[in-house]
Amino acid sequence: MYDKELLQIVFACTLLFGVFASFLVLFVIWHKNQKQQHELEKQRLLFELERKELNMGFKERELVLDEVSQEIHDNVGQIAHLIGMNLYSIEQLSTNQEQRELIKYIIDLNNRIINDTRYIAHSLNCDFIKGQGLYRMLEFDTDRINAARQLKCYIEVTGSDKSITDETQLLVYRIAQEAIHNTLQHAKAQNLKIQLIYSKDAFKMVIRDDGMGFDVSIADDNALMGITNMRKRAKLLSGSLDIHSDYGKGCAVVLSVTHQNAA
């Protein structure tokens, strides 16, 4: 009788211990999951905060660019037009053929200033860029580059630009501006190719030149402003920006954005 009661007590204790151990294991697993979820939520909130800060910073910058655009249009553009009108009047009054030829040449130069001023004002104005769209703005750029004969510039499009928002197109264009500027200023390239690839789930832009190339790691370590700005804008799009380059091998800037992450 005593052995039977002892056996029951041992069984009950074993059962209780098993239940407690199971509860403890489940609690540890739950606690670990909660901790992981908390960490993920923390990372998400930090990312969203950083994204909002970046967004606010770039919106402020766009406002400044809009103001500069308006200033260029209203002041520099108007002055250039006034100069052109006066030069035309002087040309009509001149009786000396050499003077008239020289005045015509100056009028042509002034018209180039007017066109360049208009282009600069438009390329700074975010509303104009959104209205024209990414492809049209890049077409303006490639036409100007080819006209200047600095290098040969091509643009290739796959798919429809209707798949990304106006805000995304603005940010992508700013990245493209920076990449194109870097090529023109530093690459000593002969060819520049821009690819816009639109698909159902993602958008990709590739800007490739055949210039002298550079060490990307050194550029990143030195936090060069142009590359830093491109990476920040890509981060604002929740996209990825990869730069492939090396000395003597040209450069390729690759921006990838999934539609669910697009601005």
GROMACS .gro file of N, CA and C in nm, residues 140-213:
model
  222
  140PHE      N    1   1.561   6.508  -7.315
  140PHE     CA    2   1.615   6.644  -7.322
  140PHE      C    3   1.766   6.642  -7.297
  141ASP      N    4   1.806   6.568  -7.193
  141ASP     CA    5   1.947   6.562  -7.155
  141ASP      C    6   2.032   6.498  -7.265
  142THR      N    7   1.987   6.386  -7.318
  142THR     CA    8   2.065   6.317  -7.421
  142THR      C    9   2.075   6.401  -7.548
  143ASP      N   10   1.968   6.472  -7.582
  143ASP     CA   11   1.972   6.560  -7.701
  143ASP      C   12   2.076   6.670  -7.683
  144ARG      N   13   2.082   6.729  -7.565
  144ARG     CA   14   2.178   6.836  -7.537
  144ARG      C   15   2.321   6.782  -7.540
  145ILE      N   16   2.341   6.665  -7.481
  145ILE     CA   17   2.475   6.605  -7.479
  145ILE      C   18   2.522   6.574  -7.620
  146ASN      N   19   2.433   6.517  -7.701
  146ASN     CA   20   2.470   6.484  -7.839
  146ASN      C   21   2.494   6.609  -7.922
  147ALA      N   22   2.417   6.715  -7.895
  147ALA     CA   23   2.434   6.840  -7.968
  147ALA      C   24   2.570   6.903  -7.936
  148ALA      N   25   2.614   6.888  -7.810
  148ALA     CA   26   2.742   6.943  -7.769
  148ALA      C   27   2.859   6.859  -7.817
  149ARG      N   28   2.831   6.737  -7.863
  149ARG     CA   29   2.930   6.645  -7.918
  149ARG      C   30   3.042   6.612  -7.819
  150GLN      N   31   3.006   6.614  -7.689
  150GLN     CA   32   3.103   6.573  -7.588
  150GLN      C   33   3.123   6.422  -7.593
  151LEU      N   34   3.014   6.352  -7.615
  151LEU     CA   35   3.016   6.206  -7.631
  151LEU      C   36   2.884   6.164  -7.694
  152LYS      N   37   2.875   6.038  -7.732
  152LYS     CA   38   2.751   5.986  -7.788
  152LYS      C   39   2.666   5.929  -7.676
  153CYS      N   40   2.541   5.973  -7.672
  153CYS     CA   41   2.452   5.933  -7.563
  153CYS      C   42   2.328   5.864  -7.620
  154TYR      N   43   2.294   5.750  -7.562
  154TYR     CA   44   2.179   5.671  -7.608
  154TYR      C   45   2.083   5.650  -7.492
  155ILE      N   46   1.955   5.635  -7.526
  155ILE     CA   47   1.856   5.600  -7.425
  155ILE      C   48   1.769   5.487  -7.479
  156GLU      N   49   1.748   5.386  -7.397
  156GLU     CA   50   1.673   5.267  -7.439
  156GLU      C   51   1.566   5.238  -7.333
  157VAL      N   52   1.443   5.215  -7.379
  157VAL     CA   53   1.331   5.193  -7.287
  157VAL      C   54   1.264   5.059  -7.315
  158THR      N   55   1.239   4.986  -7.206
  158THR     CA   56   1.164   4.861  -7.214
  158THR      C   57   1.045   4.870  -7.119
  159GLY      N   58   0.923   4.849  -7.169
  159GLY     CA   59   0.804   4.858  -7.085
  159GLY      C   60   0.747   4.998  -7.082
  160SER      N   61   0.653   5.021  -6.990
  160SER     CA   62   0.581   5.148  -6.981
  160SER      C   63   0.611   5.221  -6.852
  161ASP      N   64   0.632   5.354  -6.863
  161ASP     CA   65   0.662   5.434  -6.744
  161ASP      C   66   0.539   5.459  -6.658
  162LYS      N   67   0.423   5.410  -6.701
  162LYS     CA   68   0.301   5.426  -6.621
  162LYS      C   69   0.307   5.342  -6.493
  163SER      N   70   0.406   5.254  -6.485
  163SER     CA   71   0.413   5.163  -6.371
  163SER      C   72   0.475   5.226  -6.247
  164ILE      N   73   0.531   5.348  -6.258
  164ILE     CA   74   0.588   5.413  -6.140
  164ILE      C   75   0.527   5.552  -6.123
  165THR      N   76   0.524   5.600  -6.000
  165THR     CA   77   0.458   5.726  -5.967
  165THR      C   78   0.542   5.846  -6.010
  166ASP      N   79   0.479   5.963  -6.009
  166ASP     CA   80   0.550   6.087  -6.042
  166ASP      C   81   0.662   6.114  -5.942
  167GLU      N   82   0.635   6.088  -5.813
  167GLU     CA   83   0.736   6.111  -5.710
  167GLU      C   84   0.857   6.021  -5.733
  168THR      N   85   0.831   5.896  -5.769
  168THR     CA   86   0.941   5.804  -5.797
  168THR      C   87   1.020   5.851  -5.919
  169GLN      N   88   0.951   5.896  -6.023
  169GLN     CA   89   1.019   5.943  -6.143
  169GLN      C   90   1.108   6.063  -6.112
  170LEU      N   91   1.062   6.151  -6.023
  170LEU     CA   92   1.142   6.268  -5.984
  170LEU      C   93   1.272   6.224  -5.916
  171LEU      N   94   1.261   6.133  -5.820
  171LEU     CA   95   1.380   6.085  -5.748
  171LEU      C   96   1.474   6.010  -5.842
  172VAL      N   97   1.417   5.929  -5.931
  172VAL     CA   98   1.500   5.855  -6.026
  172VAL      C   99   1.573   5.953  -6.118
  173TYR      N  100   1.504   6.058  -6.161
  173TYR     CA  101   1.567   6.157  -6.249
  173TYR      C  102   1.681   6.229  -6.179
  174ARG      N  103   1.664   6.259  -6.050
  174ARG     CA  104   1.771   6.325  -5.974
  174ARG      C  105   1.894   6.233  -5.967
  175ILE      N  106   1.870   6.103  -5.950
  175ILE     CA  107   1.982   6.008  -5.948
  175ILE      C  108   2.049   6.005  -6.085
  176ALA      N  109   1.967   6.005  -6.191
  176ALA     CA  110   2.022   6.004  -6.327
  176ALA      C  111   2.102   6.130  -6.354
  177GLN      N  112   2.052   6.246  -6.312
  177GLN     CA  113   2.124   6.371  -6.329
  177GLN      C  114   2.264   6.363  -6.269
  178GLU      N  115   2.270   6.309  -6.148
  178GLU     CA  116   2.399   6.299  -6.077
  178GLU      C  117   2.493   6.205  -6.151
  179ALA      N  118   2.442   6.091  -6.195
  179ALA     CA  119   2.525   5.994  -6.266
  179ALA      C  120   2.576   6.051  -6.399
  180ILE      N  121   2.487   6.118  -6.473
  180ILE     CA  122   2.526   6.179  -6.601
  180ILE      C  123   2.629   6.288  -6.579
  181HIS      N  124   2.607   6.371  -6.477
  181HIS     CA  125   2.702   6.478  -6.445
  181HIS      C  126   2.840   6.421  -6.414
  182ASN      N  127   2.845   6.313  -6.335
  182ASN     CA  128   2.972   6.250  -6.301
  182ASN      C  129   3.044   6.199  -6.426
  183THR      N  130   2.968   6.142  -6.519
  183THR     CA  131   3.027   6.094  -6.644
  183THR      C  132   3.087   6.209  -6.724
  184LEU      N  133   3.009   6.315  -6.739
  184LEU     CA  134   3.055   6.430  -6.818
  184LEU      C  135   3.176   6.498  -6.756
  185GLN      N  136   3.180   6.503  -6.621
  185GLN     CA  137   3.286   6.575  -6.552
  185GLN      C  138   3.414   6.493  -6.537
  186HIS      N  139   3.400   6.365  -6.516
  186HIS     CA  140   3.516   6.287  -6.472
  186HIS      C  141   3.554   6.168  -6.560
  187ALA      N  142   3.460   6.112  -6.634
  187ALA     CA  143   3.483   5.980  -6.695
  187ALA      C  144   3.571   5.981  -6.820
  188LYS      N  145   3.572   6.092  -6.893
  188LYS     CA  146   3.641   6.098  -7.022
  188LYS      C  147   3.593   5.986  -7.114
  189ALA      N  148   3.461   5.969  -7.115
  189ALA     CA  149   3.400   5.860  -7.192
  189ALA      C  150   3.369   5.904  -7.335
  190GLN      N  151   3.350   5.807  -7.422
  190GLN     CA  152   3.307   5.834  -7.558
  190GLN      C  153   3.160   5.799  -7.579
  191ASN      N  154   3.110   5.708  -7.497
  191ASN     CA  155   2.970   5.665  -7.509
  191ASN      C  156   2.904   5.657  -7.372
  192LEU      N  157   2.777   5.694  -7.370
  192LEU     CA  158   2.696   5.685  -7.248
  192LEU      C  159   2.560   5.626  -7.286
  193LYS      N  160   2.523   5.518  -7.219
  193LYS     CA  161   2.396   5.452  -7.249
  193LYS      C  162   2.308   5.450  -7.126
  194ILE      N  163   2.181   5.491  -7.144
  194ILE     CA  164   2.083   5.491  -7.035
  194ILE      C  165   1.974   5.390  -7.068
  195GLN      N  166   1.950   5.298  -6.978
  195GLN     CA  167   1.845   5.198  -6.997
  195GLN      C  168   1.739   5.215  -6.888
  196LEU      N  169   1.613   5.223  -6.930
  196LEU     CA  170   1.499   5.226  -6.838
  196LEU      C  171   1.420   5.098  -6.862
  197ILE      N  172   1.411   5.015  -6.759
  197ILE     CA  173   1.347   4.885  -6.774
  197ILE      C  174   1.227   4.877  -6.679
  198TYR      N  175   1.106   4.879  -6.735
  198TYR     CA  176   0.983   4.874  -6.656
  198TYR      C  177   0.924   4.734  -6.666
  199SER      N  178   0.886   4.677  -6.554
  199SER     CA  179   0.819   4.549  -6.554
  199SER      C  180   0.702   4.553  -6.456
  200LYS      N  181   0.630   4.445  -6.448
  200LYS     CA  182   0.512   4.440  -6.361
  200LYS      C  183   0.545   4.460  -6.215
  201ASP      N  184   0.658   4.406  -6.172
  201ASP     CA  185   0.692   4.406  -6.029
  201ASP      C  186   0.805   4.500  -5.992
  202ALA      N  187   0.879   4.550  -6.091
  202ALA     CA  188   0.998   4.629  -6.056
  202ALA      C  189   1.034   4.726  -6.166
  203PHE      N  190   1.124   4.819  -6.129
  203PHE     CA  191   1.180   4.915  -6.225
  203PHE      C  192   1.331   4.915  -6.208
  204LYS      N  193   1.401   4.923  -6.320
  204LYS     CA  194   1.547   4.927  -6.313
  204LYS      C  195   1.600   5.034  -6.409
  205MET      N  196   1.699   5.110  -6.363
  205MET     CA  197   1.768   5.206  -6.449
  205MET      C  198   1.916   5.171  -6.447
  206VAL      N  199   1.974   5.162  -6.566
  206VAL     CA  200   2.118   5.136  -6.579
  206VAL      C  201   2.180   5.249  -6.660
  207ILE      N  202   2.280   5.315  -6.604
  207ILE     CA  203   2.353   5.421  -6.674
  207ILE      C  204   2.497   5.374  -6.686
  208ARG      N  205   2.542   5.349  -6.810
  208ARG     CA  206   2.672   5.286  -6.832
  208ARG      C  207   2.757   5.372  -6.925
  209ASP      N  208   2.883   5.393  -6.889
  209ASP     CA  209   2.976   5.464  -6.977
  209ASP      C  210   3.100   5.379  -7.001
  210ASP      N  211   3.178   5.418  -7.102
  210ASP     CA  212   3.302   5.345  -7.134
  210ASP      C  213   3.424   5.430  -7.099
  211GLY      N  214   3.412   5.505  -6.990
  211GLY     CA  215   3.518   5.596  -6.951
  211GLY      C  216   3.631   5.532  -6.874
  212MET      N  217   3.707   5.615  -6.803
  212MET     CA  218   3.829   5.571  -6.737
  212MET      C  219   3.803   5.488  -6.611
  213GLY      N  220   3.682   5.496  -6.554
  213GLY     CA  221   3.649   5.417  -6.436
  213GLY      C  222   3.716   5.469  -6.309
   0.00000   0.00000   0.00000
